[in-house]
Short mmCIF file of C-alpha atoms in Angstrom, two decimals:
data_model
loop_
_atom_site.label_atom_id
_atom_site.label_comp_id
_atom_site.label_asym_id
_atom_site.label_seq_id
_atom_site.Cartn_x
_atom_site.Cartn_y
_atom_site.Cartn_z
CA UNK A 836 126.37 245.91 245.49
CA UNK A 837 123.03 247.64 246.15
CA UNK A 838 122.18 251.29 246.01
CA UNK A 839 119.77 252.52 248.68
CA UNK A 840 117.53 255.13 247.11
CA UNK A 841 115.42 257.97 248.48
CA UNK A 842 111.71 257.09 248.56
CA UNK A 843 110.69 260.76 248.54
CA UNK A 844 112.08 264.21 247.89
CA UNK A 845 113.27 265.99 251.01
CA UNK A 846 116.26 266.78 253.14
CA UNK A 847 118.43 264.28 254.95
CA UNK A 848 117.42 264.84 258.56
CA UNK A 849 119.50 262.18 260.25
CA UNK A 850 122.08 259.61 259.28
CA UNK A 851 121.69 256.61 261.56
CA UNK A 852 124.02 253.89 260.27
CA UNK A 853 127.79 254.24 260.32
CA UNK A 854 130.01 253.69 257.32
CA UNK A 855 131.73 250.31 257.49
CA UNK A 856 129.04 248.71 259.65
CA UNK A 857 127.15 245.55 258.77
CA UNK A 858 123.53 246.32 257.89
CA UNK A 859 120.59 243.93 257.79
CA UNK A 860 117.83 244.13 255.21
CA UNK A 861 114.96 246.23 256.58
CA UNK A 862 117.18 248.19 258.95
CA UNK A 863 116.75 251.98 259.08
CA UNK A 864 119.90 253.71 257.87
CA UNK A 865 118.75 257.34 257.56
CA UNK A 866 115.72 259.59 258.08
CA UNK A 867 114.46 261.99 255.43
CA UNK A 868 112.34 264.98 256.31
CA UNK A 869 109.91 266.82 254.10
CA UNK A 870 106.78 268.89 254.72
CA UNK A 871 106.75 268.15 258.44
CA UNK A 872 106.97 264.39 257.84
CA UNK A 873 109.86 262.11 258.69
CA UNK A 874 110.40 259.02 256.60
CA UNK A 875 112.96 256.36 257.55
CA UNK A 876 115.08 254.95 254.75
CA UNK A 877 115.63 251.24 255.12
CA UNK A 878 118.23 249.00 253.53
CA UNK A 879 116.88 246.55 250.99
CA UNK A 880 119.67 244.01 251.48
CA UNK A 881 122.18 242.60 253.97
CA UNK A 882 125.74 243.85 253.66
CA UNK A 883 128.35 246.35 254.69
CA UNK A 884 127.58 250.05 254.37
CA UNK A 885 130.34 250.96 251.95
CA UNK A 886 129.63 254.56 251.18
CA UNK A 887 127.33 257.46 252.04
CA UNK A 888 126.33 259.55 249.01
CA UNK A 889 124.76 262.26 251.17
CA UNK A 890 125.37 264.13 254.42
CA UNK A 891 122.88 265.50 256.92
CA UNK A 892 121.09 268.57 255.55
CA UNK A 893 121.48 267.57 251.88
CA UNK A 894 118.42 267.80 249.65
CA UNK A 895 117.57 264.66 247.69
CA UNK A 896 115.05 263.92 244.97
CA UNK A 897 112.99 260.75 244.86
CA UNK A 898 115.17 258.00 243.39
CA UNK A 899 118.51 259.61 244.28
CA UNK A 900 121.10 257.23 245.69
CA UNK A 901 121.66 257.73 249.39
CA UNK A 902 124.11 254.98 250.27
CA UNK A 903 125.86 251.94 248.85
CA UNK A 904 125.70 248.55 250.52
CA UNK A 905 128.04 245.74 249.53
CA UNK B 1071 86.45 298.53 262.77
CA UNK B 1072 90.12 297.82 262.09
CA UNK B 1073 92.01 299.74 259.43
CA UNK B 1074 94.79 297.29 258.75
CA UNK B 1075 95.16 293.59 259.56
CA UNK B 1076 98.40 291.61 259.52
CA UNK B 1077 97.97 287.99 258.53
CA UNK B 1078 100.42 285.87 260.52
CA UNK B 1079 100.18 282.92 258.18
CA UNK B 1080 100.90 281.76 254.63
CA UNK B 1081 99.44 279.78 251.72
CA UNK B 1082 95.77 279.38 250.94
CA UNK B 1083 94.52 280.57 254.33
CA UNK B 1084 96.41 283.86 254.06
CA UNK B 1085 94.77 284.40 250.66
CA UNK B 1086 91.37 283.48 252.13
CA UNK B 1087 91.68 285.97 255.02
CA UNK B 1088 92.82 288.75 252.65
CA UNK B 1089 89.61 288.22 250.66
CA UNK B 1090 87.34 288.90 253.65
CA UNK B 1091 89.45 291.90 254.69
CA UNK B 1092 89.05 293.40 251.21
CA UNK B 1093 85.29 292.86 251.40
CA UNK B 1094 85.24 294.82 254.67
CA UNK B 1095 87.50 297.57 253.25
CA UNK B 1096 90.38 296.68 255.57
CA UNK B 1097 94.00 296.97 254.37
CA UNK B 1098 96.09 293.80 254.55
CA UNK B 1099 99.68 293.00 255.48
CA UNK B 1100 101.37 289.73 254.53
CA UNK B 1101 104.49 288.31 256.14
CA UNK B 1102 106.72 285.86 254.29
CA UNK B 1103 109.82 283.71 254.66
CA UNK B 1104 112.67 283.31 252.18
CA UNK B 1105 110.83 280.33 250.66
CA UNK B 1106 107.64 282.34 250.05
CA UNK B 1107 109.07 285.41 248.29
CA UNK B 1108 107.21 284.50 245.09
CA UNK B 1109 104.05 283.19 246.79
CA UNK B 1110 100.58 284.16 245.62
CA UNK B 1111 99.34 285.38 249.01
CA UNK B 1112 102.18 287.93 249.20
CA UNK B 1113 101.03 289.53 245.94
CA UNK B 1114 97.42 289.66 247.10
CA UNK B 1115 98.19 291.72 250.21
CA UNK B 1116 98.46 295.52 250.17
CA UNK B 1117 101.88 295.37 251.87
CA UNK B 1118 104.30 292.62 252.77
CA UNK B 1119 107.21 292.15 255.15
CA UNK B 1120 109.99 289.60 255.07
CA UNK B 1121 110.24 287.85 258.46
CA UNK B 1122 113.11 285.40 258.11
CA UNK B 1123 114.47 282.18 256.60
CA UNK B 1124 112.39 279.23 255.39
CA UNK B 1125 112.13 277.06 258.55
CA UNK B 1126 108.96 278.05 260.46
CA UNK B 1127 110.80 278.36 263.77
CA UNK B 1128 112.84 281.21 262.26
CA UNK B 1129 109.98 282.98 260.44
CA UNK B 1130 106.27 282.21 260.78
CA UNK B 1131 106.65 280.91 264.33
CA UNK B 1132 109.07 283.59 265.44
CA UNK B 1133 106.79 285.76 267.60
CA UNK B 1134 109.31 288.62 267.81
CA UNK B 1135 109.66 288.89 264.03
CA UNK B 1136 105.90 288.75 263.41
CA UNK B 1137 105.18 291.41 266.05
CA UNK B 1138 107.99 293.58 264.67
CA UNK B 1139 106.41 293.44 261.19
CA UNK B 1140 103.00 294.31 262.65
CA UNK B 1141 104.45 297.36 264.41
CA UNK B 1142 106.35 298.51 261.33
CA UNK B 1143 103.24 298.21 259.16
CA UNK B 1144 101.02 300.07 261.60
CA UNK B 1145 98.47 297.23 261.66
CA UNK B 1146 95.89 297.38 264.44
CA UNK B 1147 94.97 293.66 264.45
CA UNK B 1148 96.53 290.28 263.70
CA UNK B 1149 94.76 287.26 262.17
CA UNK B 1150 96.68 284.06 262.97
CA UNK B 1151 94.89 281.70 260.51
CA UNK B 1152 95.31 278.03 261.49
CA UNK B 1153 98.40 276.08 262.55
CA UNK B 1154 101.65 278.04 263.13
CA UNK B 1155 101.05 280.56 265.97
CA UNK B 1156 97.25 280.35 265.97
CA UNK B 1157 96.99 278.25 269.12
CA UNK B 1158 99.91 279.69 271.07
CA UNK B 1159 98.58 281.63 274.03
CA UNK B 1160 101.96 283.40 274.30
CA UNK B 1161 101.45 284.89 270.83
CA UNK B 1162 97.97 286.18 271.68
CA UNK B 1163 99.49 287.69 274.84
CA UNK B 1164 102.35 289.29 272.91
CA UNK B 1165 99.81 290.91 270.56
CA UNK B 1166 97.83 292.28 273.50
CA UNK B 1167 101.01 293.72 275.04
CA UNK B 1168 101.67 295.66 271.85
CA UNK B 1169 98.05 296.89 271.64
CA UNK B 1170 97.39 294.69 268.59
CA UNK B 1171 94.02 292.95 268.61
CA UNK B 1172 94.45 289.19 268.27
CA UNK B 1173 91.62 287.91 266.06
CA UNK B 1174 90.75 284.86 268.12
CA UNK B 1175 89.89 283.88 271.67
CA UNK B 1176 91.48 285.21 274.88
CA UNK B 1177 94.87 283.68 275.80
CA UNK B 1178 93.33 281.88 278.81
CA UNK B 1179 90.89 279.98 276.57
CA UNK B 1180 93.68 279.01 274.15
CA UNK B 1181 95.76 277.72 277.04
CA UNK B 1182 92.92 275.76 278.61
CA UNK B 1183 92.06 273.98 275.36
CA UNK B 1184 95.67 273.72 274.16
CA UNK B 1185 96.55 271.31 276.93
CA UNK B 1186 94.54 268.24 275.96
CA UNK B 1187 94.65 266.92 279.52
CA UNK B 1188 93.28 270.20 280.90
CA UNK B 1189 90.67 270.38 278.12
CA UNK B 1190 89.38 266.89 278.96
CA UNK B 1191 89.08 267.79 282.64
CA UNK B 1192 87.36 271.13 281.89
CA UNK B 1193 84.82 269.47 279.60
CA UNK B 1194 84.17 266.62 282.02
CA UNK B 1195 83.47 269.17 284.76
CA UNK B 1196 81.08 271.00 282.42
CA UNK B 1197 79.10 267.80 281.91
CA UNK B 1198 80.29 267.16 278.35
CA UNK B 1199 80.91 263.47 277.51
CA UNK B 1200 84.62 262.78 276.92
CA UNK B 1201 86.42 259.79 275.38
CA UNK B 1202 87.14 257.31 278.24
CA UNK B 1203 90.73 257.49 279.41
CA UNK B 1204 93.12 259.05 281.90
CA UNK B 1205 91.99 262.24 283.60
CA UNK B 1206 95.49 263.20 284.77
CA UNK B 1207 98.79 263.17 282.90
CA UNK B 1208 100.25 259.67 282.76
CA UNK B 1209 103.55 259.63 284.63
CA UNK B 1210 105.22 256.62 283.06
CA UNK B 1211 104.79 253.50 281.00
CA UNK B 1212 103.70 251.42 284.04
CA UNK B 1213 100.87 253.81 284.83
CA UNK B 1214 99.91 253.91 281.15
CA UNK B 1215 99.67 250.12 281.11
CA UNK B 1216 97.55 250.11 284.27
CA UNK B 1217 95.07 252.61 282.81
CA UNK B 1218 94.91 250.78 279.48
CA UNK B 1219 94.17 247.55 281.35
CA UNK B 1220 91.25 249.27 283.08
CA UNK B 1221 89.65 250.91 280.02
CA UNK B 1222 90.54 248.08 277.62
CA UNK B 1223 92.70 247.90 274.48
CA UNK B 1224 93.15 249.24 271.86
CA UNK B 1225 94.18 252.65 273.24
CA UNK B 1226 95.66 255.84 271.82
CA UNK B 1227 98.81 257.24 273.40
CA UNK B 1228 98.51 260.99 273.00
CA UNK B 1229 100.65 264.03 273.68
CA UNK B 1230 98.85 266.64 275.77
CA UNK B 1231 100.39 269.38 273.64
CA UNK B 1232 99.81 267.54 270.36
CA UNK B 1233 97.38 268.19 267.56
CA UNK B 1234 96.86 267.93 263.83
CA UNK B 1235 97.48 264.20 264.02
CA UNK B 1236 101.00 264.65 265.34
CA UNK B 1237 102.04 263.15 268.67
CA UNK B 1238 99.58 260.26 268.77
CA UNK B 1239 100.20 256.55 268.44
CA UNK B 1240 97.95 253.49 268.59
CA UNK B 1241 98.64 250.62 270.97
CA UNK B 1242 96.74 247.40 270.31
CA UNK B 1243 97.98 245.58 273.40
CA UNK B 1244 100.30 245.82 276.38
CA UNK B 1245 103.34 244.82 274.36
CA UNK B 1246 102.96 247.61 271.78
CA UNK B 1247 102.05 250.10 274.50
CA UNK B 1248 105.28 249.35 276.35
CA UNK B 1249 107.27 249.63 273.14
CA UNK B 1250 105.68 252.84 271.89
CA UNK B 1251 104.98 254.93 274.99
CA UNK B 1252 108.56 256.09 275.74
CA UNK B 1253 109.30 257.06 272.11
CA UNK B 1254 106.02 258.93 271.70
CA UNK B 1255 106.65 260.89 274.87
CA UNK B 1256 110.22 261.66 273.79
CA UNK B 1257 109.00 262.84 270.40
CA UNK B 1258 106.35 265.06 271.98
CA UNK B 1259 108.99 266.65 274.20
CA UNK B 1260 111.11 267.32 271.11
CA UNK B 1261 108.29 268.61 268.89
CA UNK B 1262 106.08 270.50 271.34
CA UNK B 1263 108.48 271.14 274.22
CA UNK B 1264 106.13 269.14 276.45
CA UNK B 1265 106.32 265.38 276.93
CA UNK B 1266 103.10 265.12 278.98
CA UNK B 1267 101.10 262.12 277.79
CA UNK B 1268 97.62 260.75 278.32
CA UNK B 1269 95.71 257.64 277.30
CA UNK B 1270 92.38 257.41 275.51
CA UNK B 1271 90.31 254.41 274.61
CA UNK B 1272 90.00 253.85 270.86
CA UNK B 1273 86.39 254.28 269.81
CA UNK B 1274 86.03 251.62 267.15
CA UNK B 1275 84.04 252.20 263.97
CA UNK B 1276 84.00 255.91 264.78
CA UNK B 1277 83.15 258.98 262.78
CA UNK B 1278 84.70 262.40 263.24
CA UNK B 1279 81.93 264.95 263.74
CA UNK B 1280 82.65 268.56 264.68
CA UNK B 1281 80.55 271.62 265.41
CA UNK B 1282 81.41 275.15 264.26
CA UNK B 1283 80.82 277.87 266.84
CA UNK B 1284 80.74 281.65 266.83
CA UNK B 1285 80.77 283.55 270.11
CA UNK B 1286 80.93 287.29 270.71
CA UNK B 1287 82.24 289.15 273.74
CA UNK B 1288 78.71 289.75 275.10
CA UNK B 1289 77.99 286.09 275.86
CA UNK B 1290 76.12 285.29 272.63
CA UNK B 1291 77.02 281.88 271.23
CA UNK B 1292 75.62 280.20 268.11
CA UNK B 1293 76.52 276.94 266.39
CA UNK B 1294 76.70 276.63 262.61
CA UNK B 1295 75.80 272.92 262.60
CA UNK B 1296 78.12 269.98 262.12
CA UNK B 1297 80.80 268.95 259.67
CA UNK B 1298 81.80 265.36 259.12
CA UNK B 1299 85.53 264.88 258.61
CA UNK B 1300 85.91 261.12 258.95
CA UNK B 1301 87.97 260.54 255.81
CA UNK B 1302 91.54 260.86 257.09
CA UNK B 1303 95.04 259.64 256.33
CA UNK B 1304 97.84 259.73 258.93
CA UNK B 1305 95.20 261.14 261.34
CA UNK B 1306 94.80 264.19 259.10
CA UNK B 1307 91.58 265.10 257.34
CA UNK B 1308 91.32 264.67 253.58
CA UNK B 1309 87.61 265.08 252.80
CA UNK B 1310 85.14 267.12 254.85
CA UNK B 1311 81.47 267.72 254.35
CA UNK B 1312 78.56 269.66 255.79
CA UNK B 1313 76.10 268.57 256.90
CA UNK B 1314 77.08 264.99 257.85
CA UNK B 1315 75.42 262.33 255.69
CA UNK B 1316 74.17 260.46 258.77
CA UNK B 1317 73.28 263.04 261.41
CA UNK B 1318 69.50 263.49 261.71
CA UNK B 1319 67.79 266.70 262.99
CA UNK B 1320 67.39 265.51 266.61
CA UNK B 1321 71.03 264.51 266.91
CA UNK B 1322 72.09 267.71 265.14
CA UNK B 1323 70.30 269.76 267.76
CA UNK B 1324 71.90 267.76 270.57
CA UNK B 1325 75.40 268.12 269.08
CA UNK B 1326 74.92 271.85 268.60
CA UNK B 1327 73.60 272.41 272.11
CA UNK B 1328 76.44 270.38 273.63
CA UNK B 1329 79.02 272.41 271.71
CA UNK B 1330 77.42 275.69 272.77
CA UNK B 1331 77.44 274.50 276.38
CA UNK B 1332 81.14 273.63 276.07
CA UNK B 1333 81.94 277.11 274.71
CA UNK B 1334 79.99 278.78 277.49
CA UNK B 1335 81.79 276.70 280.11
CA UNK B 1336 85.08 278.38 279.21
CA UNK B 1337 83.71 281.83 278.35
CA UNK B 1338 84.81 281.35 274.76
CA UNK B 1339 85.01 284.22 272.28
CA UNK B 1340 85.40 284.26 268.47
CA UNK B 1341 85.21 281.28 266.07
CA UNK B 1342 85.98 277.84 267.44
CA UNK B 1343 85.26 274.19 266.77
CA UNK B 1344 84.37 271.36 269.11
CA UNK B 1345 85.50 268.01 267.73
CA UNK B 1346 83.65 264.84 268.69
CA UNK B 1347 84.13 261.16 267.98
CA UNK B 1348 80.83 259.42 267.33
CA UNK B 1349 80.36 255.65 267.71
CA UNK B 1350 77.98 253.34 265.84
CA UNK B 1351 75.17 253.96 268.33
CA UNK B 1352 75.66 257.68 267.68
CA UNK B 1353 77.03 258.34 271.17
CA UNK B 1354 79.46 261.22 270.86
CA UNK B 1355 82.49 262.10 272.92
CA UNK B 1356 84.50 265.34 273.20
CA UNK B 1357 87.84 264.94 271.45
CA UNK B 1358 89.30 268.44 271.46
CA UNK B 1359 88.51 272.07 270.85
CA UNK B 1360 90.22 274.03 268.11
CA UNK B 1361 90.45 277.63 269.22
CA UNK B 1362 90.90 279.06 265.74
CA UNK B 1363 89.62 279.07 262.16
CA UNK B 1364 89.67 275.56 260.62
CA UNK B 1365 90.95 274.36 257.27
CA UNK B 1366 87.48 273.00 256.47
CA UNK B 1367 85.49 276.14 257.39
CA UNK B 1368 84.35 276.69 253.75
CA UNK B 1369 81.87 273.78 253.79
CA UNK B 1370 80.02 275.45 256.67
CA UNK B 1371 80.10 278.77 254.84
CA UNK B 1372 78.61 277.14 251.77
CA UNK B 1373 75.61 275.66 253.59
CA UNK B 1374 74.89 278.59 255.93
CA UNK B 1375 75.87 281.59 253.80
CA UNK B 1376 77.94 282.94 256.72
CA UNK B 1377 81.44 284.34 256.00
CA UNK B 1378 83.23 282.94 259.06
CA UNK B 1379 86.38 285.06 258.61
CA UNK B 1380 84.27 288.20 258.38
CA UNK B 1381 82.47 287.22 261.60
CA UNK B 1382 85.82 286.60 263.31
CA UNK B 1383 86.99 290.10 262.41
CA UNK B 1384 83.74 291.74 263.54
CA UNK B 1385 83.73 289.84 266.84
CA UNK B 1386 87.34 290.85 267.51
CA UNK B 1387 86.42 294.47 266.76
CA UNK B 1388 83.83 294.28 269.54
CA UNK B 1389 80.70 293.91 267.43
CA UNK B 1390 77.72 291.93 268.65
CA UNK B 1391 76.88 288.76 266.73
CA UNK B 1392 74.40 289.68 264.05
CA UNK B 1393 73.34 286.05 263.65
CA UNK B 1394 70.60 284.42 265.73
CA UNK B 1395 70.46 280.65 266.14
CA UNK B 1396 66.84 280.49 264.95
CA UNK B 1397 67.72 282.27 261.71
CA UNK B 1398 70.41 279.77 260.76
CA UNK B 1399 69.34 277.17 258.22
CA UNK B 1400 71.14 274.45 256.31
CA UNK B 1401 71.00 275.11 252.61
CA UNK B 1402 72.10 272.16 250.45
CA UNK B 1403 75.28 270.12 250.87
CA UNK B 1404 78.97 270.98 250.56
CA UNK B 1405 82.07 268.79 250.27
CA UNK B 1406 85.72 269.85 250.49
CA UNK B 1407 88.67 267.82 249.27
CA UNK B 1408 92.15 268.82 250.33
CA UNK B 1409 94.65 268.77 247.49
CA UNK B 1410 97.97 267.54 248.88
CA UNK B 1411 101.34 267.51 247.12
CA UNK B 1412 102.03 263.88 247.91
CA UNK B 1413 102.24 260.40 246.51
CA UNK B 1414 98.65 259.09 246.32
CA UNK B 1415 99.67 255.60 247.50
CA UNK B 1416 102.42 256.08 250.09
CA UNK B 1417 101.29 259.59 251.21
CA UNK B 1418 104.94 260.68 251.05
CA UNK B 1419 105.37 264.41 250.32
CA UNK B 1420 106.16 265.45 246.76
CA UNK B 1421 107.73 268.89 246.62
CA UNK B 1422 108.75 270.43 243.28
CA UNK B 1423 107.70 272.92 240.61
CA UNK B 1424 104.12 273.03 239.35
CA UNK B 1425 104.62 273.16 235.59
CA UNK B 1426 100.93 273.37 234.73
CA UNK B 1427 97.76 273.98 236.72
CA UNK B 1428 94.30 273.58 235.17
CA UNK B 1429 91.28 273.99 237.41
CA UNK B 1430 87.62 273.07 237.03
CA UNK B 1431 85.26 276.04 236.95
CA UNK B 1432 81.50 276.34 237.15
CA UNK B 1433 78.47 276.77 239.36
CA UNK B 1434 78.95 275.32 242.83
CA UNK B 1435 82.75 275.04 242.50
CA UNK B 1436 84.96 277.03 244.87
CA UNK B 1437 88.75 277.07 245.05
CA UNK B 1438 91.06 277.98 247.89
CA UNK B 1439 94.58 277.97 246.50
CA UNK B 1440 98.08 278.34 247.86
CA UNK B 1441 99.79 277.99 244.49
CA UNK B 1442 99.70 279.01 240.85
CA UNK B 1443 101.33 277.81 237.66
CA UNK B 1444 105.16 277.71 237.87
CA UNK B 1445 105.03 277.92 241.67
CA UNK B 1446 107.59 275.98 243.64
CA UNK B 1447 106.12 273.68 246.30
CA UNK B 1448 108.89 273.74 248.90
CA UNK B 1449 109.65 270.98 251.40
CA UNK B 1450 109.40 273.35 254.38
CA UNK B 1451 105.66 273.48 255.00
CA UNK B 1452 102.49 271.44 255.06
CA UNK B 1453 101.83 269.59 251.77
CA UNK B 1454 98.36 271.10 251.24
CA UNK B 1455 98.40 273.21 248.07
CA UNK B 1456 94.70 273.91 247.77
CA UNK B 1457 91.14 272.96 248.56
CA UNK B 1458 88.39 272.11 246.12
CA UNK B 1459 84.94 272.87 247.56
CA UNK B 1460 81.70 271.94 245.82
CA UNK B 1461 78.14 272.68 246.85
CA UNK B 1462 74.80 271.54 245.47
CA UNK B 1463 71.21 270.99 246.55
CA UNK B 1464 71.79 267.46 247.87
CA UNK B 1465 74.66 265.20 248.92
CA UNK B 1466 74.12 263.07 245.83
CA UNK B 1467 74.36 266.05 243.50
CA UNK B 1468 77.39 267.40 245.37
CA UNK B 1469 79.20 264.06 244.88
CA UNK B 1470 78.31 264.13 241.18
CA UNK B 1471 79.65 267.66 240.84
CA UNK B 1472 82.80 266.75 242.77
CA UNK B 1473 83.55 263.75 240.55
CA UNK B 1474 83.39 265.96 237.45
CA UNK B 1475 85.46 268.69 239.10
CA UNK B 1476 88.21 266.26 240.13
CA UNK B 1477 88.34 264.93 236.56
CA UNK B 1478 89.14 268.45 235.40
CA UNK B 1479 91.65 269.26 238.15
CA UNK B 1480 95.11 268.92 236.60
CA UNK B 1481 98.37 269.56 238.43
CA UNK B 1482 101.59 268.74 236.55
CA UNK B 1483 105.18 268.67 237.79
CA UNK B 1484 104.46 267.22 241.22
CA UNK B 1485 102.48 264.26 242.51
CA UNK B 1486 99.13 264.94 244.15
CA UNK B 1487 96.51 262.94 246.01
CA UNK B 1488 93.90 263.60 243.27
CA UNK B 1489 93.89 259.92 242.09
CA UNK B 1490 93.04 258.90 245.67
CA UNK B 1491 90.30 261.54 246.01
CA UNK B 1492 88.71 260.32 242.78
CA UNK B 1493 88.63 256.75 244.03
CA UNK B 1494 87.15 257.70 247.38
CA UNK B 1495 84.34 259.89 246.05
CA UNK B 1496 83.29 257.26 243.52
CA UNK B 1497 83.31 254.46 246.10
CA UNK B 1498 79.85 253.07 246.85
CA UNK B 1499 80.54 253.18 250.61
CA UNK B 1500 81.24 256.90 250.35
CA UNK B 1501 78.06 257.40 248.36
CA UNK B 1502 76.16 255.55 251.11
CA UNK B 1503 77.75 257.78 253.78
CA UNK B 1504 79.45 254.75 255.31
CA UNK B 1505 82.29 257.03 256.24
CA UNK B 1506 84.31 255.91 259.24
CA UNK B 1507 87.70 257.25 260.28
CA UNK B 1508 89.13 253.95 259.01
CA UNK B 1509 87.71 254.51 255.49
CA UNK B 1510 91.04 254.99 253.70
CA UNK B 1511 92.51 251.89 255.35
CA UNK B 1512 89.36 249.78 254.93
CA UNK B 1513 88.55 250.56 251.32
CA UNK B 1514 91.26 252.55 249.56
CA UNK B 1515 94.53 251.03 250.83
CA UNK B 1516 93.09 247.51 250.98
CA UNK B 1517 91.97 247.91 247.38
CA UNK B 1518 95.48 248.91 246.31
CA UNK B 1519 97.04 245.94 248.12
CA UNK B 1520 94.54 243.54 246.52
CA UNK B 1521 95.35 245.01 243.11
CA UNK B 1522 99.08 244.46 243.71
CA UNK B 1523 98.48 240.85 244.80
CA UNK B 1524 96.50 240.22 241.63
CA UNK B 1525 99.25 241.65 239.46
CA UNK B 1526 101.82 239.49 241.21
CA UNK B 1527 99.85 236.29 240.72
CA UNK B 1528 99.39 236.96 236.99
#
């Protein structure tokens, strides 16, 4: 199991990957937005997206868990 | 002269404009969003009006709300600052309709320079050299590829309505052009409401040189020499200086005269800046015109002794320019570093609470600040929290002063780009004025990657 973490503080602008789908390492799963900048969040491992810890519009801090990949 | 000016902006530039208003004995009105209730600039103004929720589209960029606040306050003029509504012709028009003086150029000039495609054509017609590229909007990816083939790769794909480094993407070859063109156009349509694109050749080993202009409504135009703003990250300026470390008097004169000619060609009024890209042979090409006050205006103020905001206000009030070109002289050297709330290595934004703020003080040190201790840096706006400006007799002394000032600039609670600024200003290539737009990539980022490799191999 791997936790995908936020690389910066900001709000969750878009959730791209669906729960239950197979994700490849390096694939964008969500986009964070902060200070007029959009940063894609990529998965660090292959696996199935088991759970989303956030929804669109949520505010996250750097290091917060965004999703769980198994 | 005006009695009361509303500042349709926020942060450090709102504070800066208030300062010049106070000097002229003009009352000031601030407007603020939910996120800026506690902001410093709101306290500095004589009056303030709440104009909506945090997102800019609902507050600072909501023309109706800003105009409403201006009417309620009884202001007779509006200063738009930079960014936000400053380059929206429709805002300048809305002000005029309500008998509020817009402190800036006429709407027609904003419109002409706001469309990058139209600006290129206008400047070409006026005999100003432009960056080689498409003269008309590019219809689709096929046409883009055909033009790129003709002018040669690498090329920049740019949004006609873009600016501030947003809406532009590099294409090294046909493959990347075909991949990136549709997305960039789609993004431009989403961000600016206009998906019109054009193609420009990439000027390699370029410097960013710009000329500050002041023009009154009687046809008098002067230039306040050049600024060099080559040190950029994500196509946004980080360090700016005046004068440039490489421009010699003959070239300076040529740059200034070209910029004045460009301003005359469009009947420009108020403060404006012509941006040029300059290649290794010191050929320069028109990039764009900013029809507003610029972030980096303080370096020009430091070397000329001119208060640019004060001049803007006087010009808008119908005064004649009191400055003659022959009386303008360069006095010393000034450097500005932008303090960004961001990770110094990834450039990712770092919002949060500033728990402690300690600033360098002394002769030749000037601060423009958006924040204070215990201020919350919110994720809604640009990450720039302040500007550190130093001036001294020579470039060498200015760099020395800047190094010391950065060592004493302490921001706690959030990440800032100060570690990066320190590295850049102590780099020997910066000291030698070998400042190209690729500086951060060539020296700073490469250095970090090499460091990481070394650590790995240990």
